[in-house]
Amino acid sequence: MRVLVTGGAGFIGSHVVEALTAHGHEPVVYDVRAAPEADVRNPSTVRDALSGVDAVCHQAAMVGLGVGFRDAAEYVSRNDLGTAVLLTAMADTGVRRLVLAGSMVVYGEGRYACARHGVVRPGPRAVADL
Ligand SMILES: NC(=O)c1ccc[n+]([C@@H]2O[C@H](COP(=O)([O-])OP(=O)(O)OC[C@H]3O[C@@H](n4cnc5c(N)ncnc54)[C@H](O)[C@@H]3O)[C@@H](O)[C@H]2O)c1
């Protein structure tokens, strides 16, 4: 399977690239760190990169919320606009498989109050559970 890995030069993306290669797939890195024109906000280069691709693993992002409020516009641009441009290009080119990295910034840290067990902090899931 040919997989476009946005943010493929980053921390998670580079491990995804390694894992895909190890399992016989063909990763295609799309990352501004690797090539300045490979920006997820650029509709034409994203469309070109999707050529022949079976799936997208979307890891391109600006991370580290809270560095400073002046970062807000760039943060929204890279994360929200970038994802919107990518999804539009996928819809246009018929690429229908997407893996998107979530973040506890969005879904919370995983500390829950359970009537039976009290405060619960689930540990990392086993590979078999994923
Ligand atoms: N690292 C973690 O522990 C962790 C945990 C949960 C979720 N996540 C999420 O996983 C995703 C990746 O995180 P990471 O730790 O690998 O970050 P990272 O900063 O190491 O990698 C992000 C990569 O995206 C690239 N990038 C940024 N803007 C881009 C753009 N406009 N176009 C193309 N490439 C762009 C950067 O050059 C970088 O290589 C983020 O959405 C992050 O919130 C990370």
GROMACS .gro file of C-alpha atoms and ligand atoms in nm:
model
  174
    1MET     CA    1   0.000   0.000   0.000
    2ARG     CA    2   0.129   0.348  -0.089
    3VAL     CA    3   0.073   0.578   0.209
    4LEU     CA    4   0.120   0.955   0.215
    5VAL     CA    5   0.261   1.046   0.557
    6THR     CA    6   0.212   1.416   0.622
    7GLY     CA    7   0.456   1.532   0.887
    8GLY     CA    8   0.660   1.225   0.795
    9ALA     CA    9   0.986   1.395   0.905
   10GLY     CA   10   0.849   1.460   1.254
   11PHE     CA   11   0.851   1.251   1.569
   12ILE     CA   12   0.543   1.033   1.516
   13GLY     CA   13   0.551   1.054   1.136
   14SER     CA   14   0.909   0.924   1.111
   15HIS     CA   15   0.814   0.621   1.324
   16VAL     CA   16   0.508   0.564   1.104
   17VAL     CA   17   0.737   0.573   0.799
   18GLU     CA   18   0.969   0.315   0.960
   19ALA     CA   19   0.677   0.089   1.055
   20LEU     CA   20   0.521   0.109   0.707
   21THR     CA   21   0.854   0.024   0.544
   22ALA     CA   22   0.912  -0.264   0.784
   23HIS     CA   23   0.571  -0.406   0.688
   24GLY     CA   24   0.637  -0.386   0.314
   25HIS     CA   25   0.437  -0.070   0.239
   26GLU     CA   26   0.552   0.235   0.046
   27PRO     CA   27   0.552   0.553   0.257
   28VAL     CA   28   0.566   0.892   0.085
   29VAL     CA   29   0.690   1.169   0.316
   30TYR     CA   30   0.513   1.503   0.282
   31ASP     CA   31   0.664   1.749   0.529
   32VAL     CA   32   0.784   2.112   0.509
   33ARG     CA   33   1.087   2.007   0.712
   34ALA     CA   34   1.189   1.766   0.436
   35ALA     CA   35   1.090   1.995   0.145
   36PRO     CA   36   0.975   2.357   0.187
   37GLU     CA   37   0.707   2.325  -0.086
   38ALA     CA   38   0.549   2.022   0.088
   39ASP     CA   39   0.304   2.228   0.291
   40VAL     CA   40  -0.037   2.075   0.373
   41ARG     CA   41  -0.192   2.419   0.318
   42ASN     CA   42  -0.088   2.417  -0.048
   43PRO     CA   43  -0.377   2.262  -0.250
   44SER     CA   44  -0.182   2.197  -0.569
   45THR     CA   45   0.121   2.026  -0.411
   46VAL     CA   46  -0.108   1.820  -0.184
   47ARG     CA   47  -0.308   1.705  -0.488
   48ASP     CA   48   0.013   1.610  -0.670
   49ALA     CA   49   0.137   1.419  -0.365
   50LEU     CA   50  -0.188   1.220  -0.351
   51SER     CA   51  -0.130   1.074  -0.696
   52GLY     CA   52  -0.132   0.692  -0.671
   53VAL     CA   53  -0.180   0.700  -0.296
   54ASP     CA   54  -0.405   0.441  -0.121
   55ALA     CA   55  -0.418   0.603   0.223
   56VAL     CA   56  -0.305   0.907   0.418
   57CYS     CA   57  -0.153   0.915   0.764
   58HIS     CA   58  -0.188   1.279   0.870
   59GLN     CA   59   0.075   1.386   1.125
   60ALA     CA   60   0.167   1.731   0.993
   61ALA     CA   61   0.093   1.979   1.269
   62MET     CA   62   0.221   2.256   1.486
   63VAL     CA   63   0.248   2.106   1.833
   64GLY     CA   64   0.317   2.249   2.178
   65LEU     CA   65   0.004   2.446   2.259
   66GLY     CA   66   0.065   2.721   2.508
   67VAL     CA   67   0.402   2.842   2.384
   68GLY     CA   68   0.256   3.189   2.342
   69PHE     CA   69  -0.069   3.342   2.223
   70ARG     CA   70   0.108   3.502   1.928
   71ASP     CA   71   0.138   3.145   1.794
   72ALA     CA   72  -0.242   3.109   1.772
   73ALA     CA   73  -0.286   3.215   1.410
   74GLU     CA   74  -0.002   2.994   1.284
   75TYR     CA   75  -0.131   2.707   1.499
   76VAL     CA   76  -0.481   2.732   1.352
   77SER     CA   77  -0.341   2.776   1.002
   78ARG     CA   78  -0.119   2.467   1.009
   79ASN     CA   79  -0.355   2.241   1.205
   80ASP     CA   80  -0.705   2.342   1.098
   81LEU     CA   81  -0.655   2.495   0.753
   82GLY     CA   82  -0.392   2.231   0.671
   83THR     CA   83  -0.630   1.948   0.759
   84ALA     CA   84  -0.914   2.111   0.565
   85VAL     CA   85  -0.698   2.151   0.252
   86LEU     CA   86  -0.582   1.789   0.282
   87LEU     CA   87  -0.939   1.655   0.323
   88THR     CA   88  -1.060   1.859   0.025
   89ALA     CA   89  -0.778   1.725  -0.192
   90MET     CA   90  -0.853   1.369  -0.075
   91ALA     CA   91  -1.221   1.411  -0.161
   92ASP     CA   92  -1.131   1.552  -0.504
   93THR     CA   93  -0.885   1.274  -0.584
   94GLY     CA   94  -1.090   0.987  -0.437
   95VAL     CA   95  -0.843   0.891  -0.162
   96ARG     CA   96  -1.078   0.763   0.108
   97ARG     CA   97  -0.856   0.616   0.380
   98LEU     CA   98  -0.725   0.847   0.654
   99VAL     CA   99  -0.547   0.800   0.984
  100LEU     CA  100  -0.542   1.122   1.185
  101ALA     CA  101  -0.340   1.169   1.504
  102GLY     CA  102  -0.555   1.280   1.790
  103SER     CA  103  -0.421   1.462   2.091
  104MET     CA  104  -0.507   1.478   2.456
  105VAL     CA  105  -0.521   1.854   2.401
  106VAL     CA  106  -0.851   1.771   2.229
  107TYR     CA  107  -0.982   1.463   2.406
  108GLY     CA  108  -0.856   1.513   2.760
  109GLU     CA  109  -0.587   1.338   2.957
  110GLY     CA  110  -0.786   1.022   3.024
  111ARG     CA  111  -0.867   1.074   3.391
  112TYR     CA  112  -1.224   0.969   3.460
  113ALA     CA  113  -1.453   0.942   3.765
  114CYS     CA  114  -1.617   0.597   3.782
  115ALA     CA  115  -1.899   0.525   4.029
  116ARG     CA  116  -1.758   0.176   4.090
  117HIS     CA  117  -1.380   0.230   4.073
  118GLY     CA  118  -1.335   0.592   4.179
  119VAL     CA  119  -1.075   0.793   3.985
  120VAL     CA  120  -0.953   0.589   3.690
  121ARG     CA  121  -0.649   0.665   3.475
  122PRO     CA  122  -0.637   0.407   3.197
  123GLY     CA  123  -0.287   0.292   3.109
  124PRO     CA  124  -0.150   0.251   2.758
  125ARG     CA  125  -0.344  -0.002   2.552
  126ALA     CA  126  -0.187  -0.331   2.453
  127VAL     CA  127  -0.105  -0.382   2.085
  128ALA     CA  128  -0.378  -0.649   2.072
  129ASP     CA  129  -0.637  -0.392   2.183
  130LEU     CA  130  -0.559  -0.144   1.905
  131LIG     N1  131   0.432   1.341   2.023
  131LIG     C1  132   0.332   1.302   2.100
  131LIG     O1  133   0.352   1.247   2.211
  131LIG     C2  134   0.190   1.317   2.054
  131LIG     C3  135   0.089   1.265   2.134
  131LIG     C4  136  -0.044   1.275   2.091
  131LIG     C5  137  -0.073   1.337   1.970
  131LIG     N2  138   0.027   1.388   1.892
  131LIG     C6  139  -0.010   1.451   1.767
  131LIG     O2  140   0.058   1.386   1.660
  131LIG     C7  141   0.084   1.480   1.557
  131LIG     C8  142   0.234   1.479   1.524
  131LIG     O3  143   0.306   1.512   1.643
  131LIG     P1  144   0.465   1.500   1.651
  131LIG     O4  145   0.499   1.485   1.794
  131LIG     O5  146   0.516   1.398   1.552
  131LIG     O6  147   0.508   1.647   1.606
  131LIG     P2  148   0.643   1.695   1.530
  131LIG     O7  149   0.652   1.843   1.550
  131LIG     O8  150   0.760   1.611   1.566
  131LIG     O9  151   0.608   1.664   1.377
  131LIG     C9  152   0.517   1.742   1.306
  131LIG    C10  153   0.572   1.753   1.165
  131LIG    O10  154   0.477   1.827   1.089
  131LIG    C11  155   0.551   1.909   0.999
  131LIG     N3  156   0.465   2.021   0.960
  131LIG    C12  157   0.425   2.126   1.035
  131LIG     N4  158   0.349   2.209   0.966
  131LIG    C13  159   0.338   2.154   0.842
  131LIG    C14  160   0.272   2.194   0.724
  131LIG     N5  161   0.199   2.308   0.719
  131LIG     N6  162   0.282   2.116   0.614
  131LIG    C15  163   0.356   2.001   0.617
  131LIG     N7  164   0.423   1.959   0.726
  131LIG    C16  165   0.413   2.035   0.838
  131LIG    C17  166   0.674   1.955   1.077
  131LIG    O11  167   0.777   1.995   0.989
  131LIG    C18  168   0.706   1.830   1.158
  131LIG    O12  169   0.805   1.751   1.096
  131LIG    C19  170   0.033   1.617   1.609
  131LIG    O13  171  -0.098   1.636   1.560
  131LIG    C20  172   0.031   1.597   1.760
  131LIG    O14  173  -0.064   1.681   1.823
  131LIG    C21  174   0.156   1.379   1.933
   0.00000   0.00000   0.00000
